[in-house]
CSV table of C-alpha atoms in Angstrom, one decimal:
chain,number,residue,atom,x,y,z
Y,1,MET,CA,-108.8,189.2,-42.4
Y,2,ARG,CA,-106.8,186.1,-43.2
Y,3,LYS,CA,-103.0,186.0,-43.0
Y,4,THR,CA,-101.2,185.8,-46.3
Y,5,PRO,CA,-99.3,182.5,-46.6
Y,6,THR,CA,-95.6,182.8,-46.6
Y,7,LEU,CA,-95.3,180.4,-49.5
Y,8,SER,CA,-97.7,180.1,-52.5
Y,9,ARG,CA,-98.8,177.0,-54.2
Y,10,ARG,CA,-96.8,177.8,-57.3
Y,11,SER,CA,-93.7,178.4,-55.2
Y,12,LEU,CA,-93.5,174.6,-55.0
Y,13,LEU,CA,-93.1,174.1,-58.7
Y,14,ARG,CA,-89.8,172.7,-59.8
Y,15,ALA,CA,-88.0,173.0,-63.1
Y,16,LEU,CA,-89.5,170.5,-65.5
Y,17,GLY,CA,-86.4,168.5,-66.4
Y,18,GLY,CA,-88.3,165.2,-66.8
Y,19,GLY,CA,-91.1,166.4,-69.0
Y,20,ALA,CA,-89.8,165.2,-72.3
Y,21,ALA,CA,-89.5,161.6,-71.3
Y,22,LEU,CA,-92.9,161.6,-69.6
Y,23,GLY,CA,-94.4,163.3,-72.6
Y,24,ALA,CA,-93.1,160.6,-74.9
Y,25,LEU,CA,-94.6,157.9,-72.6
Y,26,ALA,CA,-98.0,159.7,-72.5
Y,27,GLY,CA,-98.3,160.4,-76.3
Y,28,CYS,CA,-101.4,159.4,-78.1
Y,29,GLY,CA,-99.2,157.1,-80.2
Y,30,VAL,CA,-98.8,154.7,-77.2
Y,31,PRO,CA,-101.7,152.3,-77.8
Y,32,ALA,CA,-101.4,150.6,-74.4
Y,33,ALA,CA,-101.8,153.9,-72.6
Y,34,TYR,CA,-105.1,155.0,-74.2
Y,35,VAL,CA,-108.3,154.1,-72.5
Y,36,SER,CA,-111.5,154.0,-74.5
Y,37,PRO,CA,-114.7,155.7,-73.2
Y,38,ARG,CA,-116.4,152.4,-72.4
Y,39,ASP,CA,-113.6,151.5,-70.0
Y,40,ARG,CA,-113.4,154.7,-67.9
Y,41,ALA,CA,-116.2,154.4,-65.5
Y,42,GLY,CA,-116.2,152.1,-62.4
Y,43,ALA,CA,-118.9,151.1,-60.0
Y,44,ASP,CA,-119.9,154.3,-58.2
Y,45,LEU,CA,-120.3,153.8,-54.5
Y,46,SER,CA,-121.4,157.3,-53.7
Y,47,ALA,CA,-125.0,156.6,-52.7
Y,48,ARG,CA,-124.0,154.3,-49.9
Y,49,ASP,CA,-120.5,155.3,-49.1
Y,50,LYS,CA,-120.4,159.0,-48.2
Y,51,ARG,CA,-116.8,159.8,-48.7
Y,52,LEU,CA,-114.2,160.8,-51.3
Y,53,THR,CA,-110.4,161.2,-51.6
Y,54,TRP,CA,-109.1,164.5,-53.0
Y,55,ALA,CA,-105.5,165.0,-54.1
Y,56,ASN,CA,-104.4,168.7,-54.2
Y,57,TRP,CA,-101.3,170.9,-54.0
Y,58,PRO,CA,-100.1,172.2,-50.6
Y,59,LEU,CA,-101.3,175.7,-49.6
Y,60,TYR,CA,-104.1,175.6,-52.1
Y,61,ILE,CA,-107.2,175.8,-49.9
Y,62,ASP,CA,-108.3,178.1,-47.2
Y,63,THR,CA,-107.2,177.3,-43.6
Y,64,ASP,CA,-108.1,178.6,-40.2
Y,65,ASP,CA,-105.6,181.2,-39.0
Y,66,LYS,CA,-105.7,179.8,-35.5
Y,67,ASP,CA,-105.7,176.1,-36.5
Y,68,ARG,CA,-104.1,175.2,-39.8
Y,69,THR,CA,-105.5,171.7,-39.7
Y,70,LYS,CA,-109.0,173.2,-40.2
Y,71,ARG,CA,-110.2,174.1,-43.7
Y,72,PRO,CA,-113.4,176.2,-43.3
Y,73,THR,CA,-114.9,175.7,-46.8
Y,74,LEU,CA,-114.2,172.0,-46.8
Y,75,ASP,CA,-115.4,171.6,-43.2
Y,76,ALA,CA,-118.6,173.3,-44.2
Y,77,PHE,CA,-119.1,171.0,-47.2
Y,78,GLU,CA,-118.7,167.9,-45.0
Y,79,LYS,CA,-121.2,169.2,-42.4
Y,80,ARG,CA,-123.7,170.2,-45.1
Y,81,THR,CA,-123.6,167.0,-47.1
Y,82,GLY,CA,-122.5,164.3,-44.7
Y,83,ILE,CA,-119.7,163.4,-47.1
Y,84,SER,CA,-116.3,162.8,-45.5
Y,85,VAL,CA,-113.4,164.1,-47.5
Y,86,ASP,CA,-109.9,162.6,-47.3
Y,87,TYR,CA,-107.9,165.7,-48.4
Y,88,ILE,CA,-104.3,164.9,-49.4
Y,89,GLU,CA,-101.8,167.5,-50.1
Y,90,GLU,CA,-99.6,165.3,-52.2
Y,91,ILE,CA,-99.1,167.1,-55.5
Y,92,ASN,CA,-95.8,169.1,-55.7
Y,93,ASP,CA,-95.1,168.8,-59.4
Y,94,ASN,CA,-97.2,167.9,-62.4
Y,95,ASP,CA,-94.7,165.5,-63.9
Y,96,GLU,CA,-94.0,163.9,-60.6
Y,97,PHE,CA,-97.7,163.3,-59.9
Y,98,PHE,CA,-98.1,162.0,-63.5
Y,99,GLY,CA,-95.4,159.4,-62.8
Y,100,LYS,CA,-97.1,158.4,-59.5
Y,101,ILE,CA,-100.5,157.6,-60.9
Y,102,SER,CA,-99.9,156.8,-64.6
Y,103,PRO,CA,-99.1,153.1,-64.1
Y,104,SER,CA,-102.5,152.6,-62.6
Y,105,LEU,CA,-104.4,154.6,-65.2
Y,106,MET,CA,-102.7,153.0,-68.2
Y,107,ASN,CA,-103.3,149.5,-66.7
Y,108,HIS,CA,-107.0,150.2,-66.1
Y,109,GLN,CA,-106.6,150.2,-62.3
Y,110,GLN,CA,-108.0,152.5,-59.7
Y,111,THR,CA,-105.8,155.3,-58.5
Y,112,GLY,CA,-107.3,155.5,-55.0
Y,113,ARG,CA,-108.3,159.1,-55.7
Y,114,ASP,CA,-111.7,160.4,-56.7
Y,115,LEU,CA,-110.6,164.0,-57.5
Y,116,ILE,CA,-107.3,165.5,-58.5
Y,117,VAL,CA,-106.0,169.0,-59.3
Y,118,ILE,CA,-103.3,169.5,-61.9
Y,119,SER,CA,-102.3,172.2,-64.3
Y,120,ASP,CA,-104.2,172.5,-67.6
Y,121,TRP,CA,-101.3,171.6,-69.8
Y,122,MET,CA,-101.1,168.3,-67.9
Y,123,CYS,CA,-104.9,168.0,-67.9
Y,124,ALA,CA,-104.6,168.1,-71.7
Y,125,ARG,CA,-102.4,165.0,-71.6
Y,126,PHE,CA,-104.9,163.1,-69.4
Y,127,VAL,CA,-107.8,164.1,-71.6
Y,128,ARG,CA,-106.1,162.9,-74.8
Y,129,LEU,CA,-105.2,159.6,-73.1
Y,130,GLY,CA,-108.8,159.0,-71.9
Y,131,TRP,CA,-107.7,158.9,-68.3
Y,132,VAL,CA,-110.5,161.0,-66.9
Y,133,GLN,CA,-114.3,160.8,-66.8
Y,134,ARG,CA,-116.8,163.3,-68.1
Y,135,MET,CA,-118.7,165.0,-65.3
Y,136,ASP,CA,-122.4,165.1,-65.1
Y,137,ARG,CA,-123.2,168.8,-65.6
Y,138,ALA,CA,-126.9,168.1,-64.8
Y,139,ALA,CA,-125.6,167.5,-61.3
Y,140,GLN,CA,-123.5,170.7,-61.3
Y,141,PRO,CA,-125.8,173.7,-61.8
Y,142,ASN,CA,-123.3,176.1,-60.2
Y,143,VAL,CA,-120.5,175.2,-62.6
Y,144,ALA,CA,-122.9,175.6,-65.6
Y,145,LYS,CA,-124.0,179.0,-64.3
Y,146,TYR,CA,-121.0,180.6,-62.8
Y,147,LEU,CA,-117.8,179.3,-64.6
Y,148,ASP,CA,-115.9,182.3,-66.1
Y,149,PRO,CA,-116.6,182.3,-69.9
Y,150,LEU,CA,-112.9,182.9,-70.5
Y,151,LEU,CA,-112.1,179.5,-69.0
Y,152,SER,CA,-115.1,177.6,-70.3
Y,153,SER,CA,-113.8,176.0,-73.5
Y,154,PRO,CA,-110.1,175.4,-73.8
Y,155,SER,CA,-108.9,173.6,-77.0
Y,156,PHE,CA,-108.0,170.4,-75.1
Y,157,ASP,CA,-111.5,170.1,-73.4
Y,158,PRO,CA,-114.2,171.9,-75.4
Y,159,GLY,CA,-117.0,172.8,-73.1
Y,160,ARG,CA,-115.0,171.7,-70.0
Y,161,ARG,CA,-116.8,168.3,-69.9
Y,162,SER,CA,-113.9,166.5,-68.2
Y,163,THR,CA,-112.1,169.4,-66.3
Y,164,VAL,CA,-113.3,172.3,-64.1
Y,165,PRO,CA,-110.9,175.1,-63.1
Y,166,TRP,CA,-110.0,175.1,-59.4
Y,167,GLN,CA,-108.1,178.3,-59.5
Y,168,SER,CA,-106.7,180.3,-62.4
Y,169,GLY,CA,-103.8,182.8,-62.9
Y,170,ILE,CA,-101.9,184.9,-65.3
Y,171,THR,CA,-98.3,184.5,-66.5
Y,172,GLY,CA,-97.1,188.1,-67.1
Y,173,ILE,CA,-94.2,190.3,-66.1
Y,174,ALA,CA,-93.2,191.4,-62.6
Y,175,TYR,CA,-90.8,194.3,-62.0
Y,176,ASN,CA,-89.6,196.7,-59.4
Y,177,ARG,CA,-91.0,200.1,-60.4
Y,178,ARG,CA,-88.7,202.1,-58.1
Y,179,ARG,CA,-85.5,200.3,-59.2
Y,180,VAL,CA,-86.3,200.2,-62.9
Y,181,GLY,CA,-87.4,203.8,-62.9
Y,182,ARG,CA,-90.1,203.5,-65.5
Y,183,GLU,CA,-93.1,201.5,-66.4
Y,184,ILE,CA,-92.8,198.2,-68.3
Y,185,LYS,CA,-95.7,197.6,-70.8
Y,186,HIS,CA,-94.4,195.2,-73.4
Y,187,VAL,CA,-92.6,191.9,-73.5
Y,188,SER,CA,-89.9,193.5,-75.6
Y,189,ASP,CA,-89.2,195.8,-72.6
Y,190,LEU,CA,-87.4,192.8,-71.1
Y,191,TRP,CA,-84.7,193.3,-73.7
Y,192,ALA,CA,-83.9,196.9,-72.8
Y,193,GLY,CA,-80.2,197.6,-72.4
Y,194,ASP,CA,-80.4,198.9,-68.8
Y,195,LEU,CA,-81.9,195.6,-67.7
Y,196,LYS,CA,-79.0,193.5,-69.1
Y,197,GLY,CA,-78.1,190.7,-66.8
Y,198,ARG,CA,-81.1,191.4,-64.5
Y,199,VAL,CA,-83.9,189.6,-66.3
Y,200,THR,CA,-85.1,186.0,-65.7
Y,201,LEU,CA,-87.4,183.7,-67.6
Y,202,LEU,CA,-89.3,180.7,-66.3
Y,203,SER,CA,-87.5,177.5,-66.9
Y,204,GLY,CA,-90.4,175.2,-67.6
Y,205,LEU,CA,-91.4,175.0,-71.3
Y,206,ASP,CA,-95.1,175.0,-70.6
Y,207,GLU,CA,-94.8,178.0,-68.3
Y,208,ALA,CA,-92.6,180.2,-70.5
Y,209,PHE,CA,-93.5,179.9,-74.1
Y,210,ALA,CA,-96.9,181.5,-74.5
Y,211,LEU,CA,-96.1,184.9,-73.1
Y,212,LEU,CA,-93.0,185.1,-75.3
Y,213,MET,CA,-95.0,184.3,-78.3
Y,214,GLN,CA,-97.5,186.9,-77.4
Y,215,GLY,CA,-94.7,189.4,-77.5
Y,216,ASN,CA,-94.3,188.6,-81.1
Y,217,GLY,CA,-98.0,189.2,-81.8
Y,218,VAL,CA,-98.9,185.5,-82.0
Y,219,ASP,CA,-102.4,184.3,-81.3
Y,220,ILE,CA,-101.5,181.6,-78.7
Y,221,THR,CA,-104.8,179.8,-79.2
Y,222,ARG,CA,-103.4,178.6,-82.6
Y,223,TRP,CA,-99.6,179.0,-82.5
Y,224,THR,CA,-97.4,177.0,-84.9
Y,225,ALA,CA,-94.1,175.2,-84.8
Y,226,ASP,CA,-92.5,178.1,-86.6
Y,227,ASP,CA,-93.8,180.5,-83.9
Y,228,PHE,CA,-92.1,178.3,-81.3
Y,229,HIS,CA,-88.7,178.1,-83.0
Y,230,ARG,CA,-88.8,181.8,-83.6
Y,231,ILE,CA,-89.0,182.5,-79.9
Y,232,CYS,CA,-86.3,180.0,-79.2
Y,233,ASP,CA,-84.0,181.8,-81.7
Y,234,GLN,CA,-84.8,185.1,-79.9
Y,235,VAL,CA,-84.3,183.7,-76.4
Y,236,GLN,CA,-81.0,182.0,-77.4
Y,237,LYS,CA,-79.7,185.4,-78.7
Y,238,HIS,CA,-80.6,187.0,-75.4
Y,239,VAL,CA,-78.9,184.2,-73.4
Y,240,HIS,CA,-75.7,184.6,-75.4
Y,241,SER,CA,-75.7,188.4,-75.0
Y,242,GLY,CA,-76.0,188.2,-71.3
Y,243,GLN,CA,-79.4,189.9,-71.2
Y,244,ILE,CA,-81.0,186.9,-69.4
Y,245,ARG,CA,-79.5,186.3,-66.0
Y,246,ARG,CA,-80.9,182.8,-65.7
Y,247,PHE,CA,-84.0,180.6,-66.0
Y,248,THR,CA,-85.9,179.9,-62.8
Y,249,GLY,CA,-88.6,178.0,-61.1
Y,250,ASN,CA,-90.4,180.0,-58.5
Y,251,ASP,CA,-87.2,181.2,-56.9
Y,252,TYR,CA,-87.5,184.2,-59.2
Y,253,THR,CA,-89.4,185.8,-56.3
Y,254,LYS,CA,-86.2,185.9,-54.2
Y,255,ASP,CA,-84.2,187.5,-56.9
Y,256,LEU,CA,-86.9,190.1,-57.5
Y,257,VAL,CA,-87.2,191.0,-53.8
Y,258,SER,CA,-83.4,191.2,-53.3
Y,259,GLY,CA,-82.9,193.4,-56.4
Y,260,ASP,CA,-80.7,191.0,-58.2
Y,261,VAL,CA,-83.4,190.9,-60.8
Y,262,LEU,CA,-85.3,193.9,-62.0
Y,263,ALA,CA,-87.8,192.3,-64.3
Y,264,CYS,CA,-89.0,188.7,-64.9
Y,265,GLN,CA,-91.7,186.4,-66.1
Y,266,ALA,CA,-94.0,185.8,-63.1
Y,267,TYR,CA,-97.3,184.5,-61.9
Y,268,SER,CA,-100.0,186.8,-60.7
Y,269,GLY,CA,-100.6,184.9,-57.5
Y,270,ASP,CA,-97.0,185.2,-56.4
Y,271,VAL,CA,-96.9,189.0,-57.0
Y,272,ILE,CA,-100.0,189.6,-54.9
Y,273,GLN,CA,-98.1,188.2,-51.9
Y,274,LEU,CA,-94.8,190.1,-52.8
Y,275,GLN,CA,-96.7,193.4,-52.9
Y,276,ALA,CA,-97.8,193.0,-49.3
Y,277,ASP,CA,-94.2,193.6,-48.3
Y,278,ASP,CA,-93.1,195.8,-51.2
Y,279,PRO,CA,-95.6,197.9,-53.1
Y,280,ASP,CA,-93.0,198.9,-55.6
Y,281,ILE,CA,-93.3,195.4,-57.1
Y,282,ARG,CA,-95.7,195.6,-60.0
Y,283,PHE,CA,-97.3,192.9,-62.2
Y,284,VAL,CA,-98.0,193.7,-65.8
Y,285,VAL,CA,-100.3,192.1,-68.4
Y,286,PRO,CA,-98.3,193.3,-71.5
Y,287,GLU,CA,-100.1,195.3,-74.2
Y,288,GLU,CA,-99.6,192.3,-76.5
Y,289,GLY,CA,-101.4,190.0,-74.0
Y,290,ALA,CA,-100.7,187.4,-71.4
Y,291,GLU,CA,-101.4,183.8,-70.8
Y,292,LEU,CA,-104.4,182.8,-68.7
Y,293,TRP,CA,-103.9,179.4,-67.1
Y,294,SER,CA,-105.7,177.2,-64.7
Y,295,ASP,CA,-105.2,174.3,-62.4
Y,296,SER,CA,-108.2,172.1,-62.8
Y,297,LEU,CA,-110.2,169.5,-61.0
Y,298,MET,CA,-110.6,166.1,-62.7
Y,299,ILE,CA,-112.2,162.7,-61.8
Y,300,PRO,CA,-109.8,159.9,-62.8
Y,301,ASN,CA,-110.9,156.7,-64.4
Y,302,LEU,CA,-112.5,154.0,-62.1
Y,303,ALA,CA,-113.0,156.5,-59.3
Y,304,ARG,CA,-115.3,154.9,-56.7
Y,305,HIS,CA,-117.1,158.1,-55.6
Y,306,LYS,CA,-117.7,160.0,-58.8
Y,307,ALA,CA,-121.1,161.6,-57.7
Y,308,ASN,CA,-119.6,162.7,-54.4
Y,309,ALA,CA,-116.7,164.3,-56.3
Y,310,GLU,CA,-119.1,166.1,-58.7
Y,311,LYS,CA,-121.0,167.4,-55.7
Y,312,LEU,CA,-117.8,168.8,-54.2
Y,313,VAL,CA,-116.8,170.5,-57.4
Y,314,ASP,CA,-120.2,172.1,-57.8
Y,315,TYR,CA,-120.1,173.3,-54.1
Y,316,TYR,CA,-117.0,175.3,-54.8
Y,317,TYR,CA,-118.7,177.1,-57.6
Y,318,GLN,CA,-121.2,178.7,-55.3
Y,319,PRO,CA,-120.2,182.4,-55.4
Y,320,GLU,CA,-120.1,182.6,-51.5
Y,321,VAL,CA,-117.8,179.6,-51.3
Y,322,ALA,CA,-115.7,180.8,-54.2
Y,323,ALA,CA,-115.3,184.2,-52.6
Y,324,GLU,CA,-114.1,182.7,-49.3
Y,325,LEU,CA,-111.6,180.6,-51.1
Y,326,ALA,CA,-110.4,183.5,-53.3
Y,327,SER,CA,-109.9,185.7,-50.2
Y,328,TRP,CA,-107.3,183.2,-49.0
Y,329,VAL,CA,-105.5,181.8,-52.0
Y,330,ASN,CA,-105.4,185.1,-54.0
Y,331,TYR,CA,-105.3,183.6,-57.5
Y,332,VAL,CA,-107.6,184.6,-60.3
Y,333,CYS,CA,-111.1,183.5,-59.2
Y,334,PRO,CA,-112.8,181.3,-61.9
Y,335,VAL,CA,-116.2,182.5,-60.5
Y,336,PRO,CA,-116.6,186.2,-61.4
Y,337,ALA,CA,-119.8,186.4,-59.3
Y,338,ALA,CA,-117.7,186.0,-56.2
Y,339,GLN,CA,-116.5,189.6,-56.8
Y,340,ASP,CA,-119.8,191.0,-55.6
Y,341,VAL,CA,-119.7,188.8,-52.5
Y,342,LEU,CA,-116.3,190.1,-51.5
Y,343,ALA,CA,-117.3,193.7,-52.3
Y,344,SER,CA,-120.2,193.4,-49.8
Y,345,SER,CA,-117.9,192.3,-46.9
Y,346,THR,CA,-117.9,194.5,-43.8
Y,347,ASP,CA,-114.2,193.9,-43.5
Y,348,GLU,CA,-112.4,196.6,-45.4
Y,349,ASP,CA,-109.4,194.4,-46.3
Y,350,THR,CA,-111.6,191.7,-47.6
Y,351,ALA,CA,-113.8,194.1,-49.6
Y,352,ALA,CA,-110.7,195.5,-51.1
Y,353,LEU,CA,-109.8,192.2,-52.7
Y,354,ALA,CA,-112.8,192.6,-55.0
Y,355,GLU,CA,-111.0,195.5,-56.6
Y,356,ASN,CA,-107.7,193.6,-57.1
Y,357,PRO,CA,-107.3,193.1,-60.9
Y,358,LEU,CA,-105.1,190.1,-60.2
Y,359,ILE,CA,-108.0,188.3,-58.6
Y,360,PHE,CA,-110.8,189.7,-60.7
Y,361,PRO,CA,-109.3,191.1,-63.9
Y,362,ASP,CA,-111.1,194.1,-65.3
Y,363,ALA,CA,-112.6,194.3,-68.7
Y,364,GLY,CA,-109.4,195.9,-70.2
Y,365,VAL,CA,-107.2,193.1,-68.9
Y,366,ARG,CA,-109.6,190.4,-69.8
Y,367,LYS,CA,-109.4,191.4,-73.5
Y,368,ARG,CA,-105.7,190.7,-73.4
Y,369,LEU,CA,-105.9,187.3,-71.8
Y,370,ALA,CA,-105.9,184.0,-73.7
Y,371,ILE,CA,-105.5,180.3,-73.0
Y,372,ALA,CA,-102.7,178.8,-75.1
Y,373,ARG,CA,-103.3,175.7,-77.1
Y,374,ASP,CA,-101.4,172.9,-75.5
Y,375,ILE,CA,-98.3,171.2,-76.8
Y,376,THR,CA,-99.3,168.0,-78.5
Y,377,SER,CA,-97.6,164.7,-77.7
Y,378,THR,CA,-96.0,164.7,-81.2
Y,379,GLU,CA,-94.5,168.1,-80.6
Y,380,ARG,CA,-93.4,167.7,-77.0
Y,381,THR,CA,-90.2,165.7,-77.4
Y,382,GLU,CA,-88.7,168.0,-80.1
Y,383,PHE,CA,-89.8,171.2,-78.4
Y,384,ALA,CA,-88.7,170.2,-74.9
Y,385,LYS,CA,-85.3,169.1,-76.2
Y,386,ARG,CA,-84.7,172.5,-77.8
Y,387,TRP,CA,-86.1,174.6,-74.9
Y,388,ASN,CA,-84.3,172.6,-72.2
Y,389,ALA,CA,-81.0,173.0,-74.1
Y,390,ILE,CA,-81.5,176.8,-74.1
Y,391,ALA,CA,-82.6,176.9,-70.5
Y,392,GLY,CA,-79.8,174.6,-69.3
Y,393,LEU,CA,-82.1,171.9,-68.0
């Protein structure tokens, strides 16, 4: 059985203080930034140059317990295909990475990367700007066959032609069942009097807003500006009353473990790791629903090894490979067929992962999950300004 990493990928996210400025830069109304379809593809060297460069987040791929420089699934891909992969763990924040590669993309230059992984709300920005290429699904039969239907057609990329989920997750509520003394089932439970001063919300606008809207019964696939301002009014009231202790990045995990916080907005992948040390920590998909999100693979414009990148993406959609990856990273697996692979494992701990609803949500949970429509470029400046003022960013 693999060892659980001491730090998850999402634990590296920072508060998104710079998002408004970058959102303004990346808006569809910036003519110089948009790239038309005819200008996105470059000469593909894949047939004669068996390599590719892949930028990902730290701690977001399986590694060998005895030698952390080895990545079993990636090593197997290289051996099977003869394609050499330059794997770079350089993405620590969506906005920061946007700032790093946006000058090249808006100026019709190569980024030096054939494959990148960023969060879907940022993927939406890239897709609108025309900064990524469509993938050839004819060359990706595993993606076509095994991609989770829940993730198959977000509003920003219908049919997932330009993006493919790497891993997915749920934004819900975490709490300490022993310390709270009862179950939490609803978003509104965060506002109970006995939790006053011991509740935290996520500081990033894109991370926080959808779950709060769901608490109001909003369909987050088609939310409106009025829905957004309504939750801002509510959150502002709870800040002034002292109900909300603070707004956090992933440091909420420390507060939850210490007992300084009893309930909080949280990511499913983090809670799996916390439960290994404290089974009293629970993760809840509220009755009103929770947000399903993804970090997705994309091929940026002018990538020199597009076909090689497409082959790598499709490789990770083989159920056996997806299962091996899921057993290490412990996020929601975008390949439901991997569940049967894990269940058949002779290792008891590995087989048990197949029954974990935070990796393979059951039918009841799946009915309550939804992908939020993204914040458009015209909305972002106004919404970020209001949210950041409330969150103290």
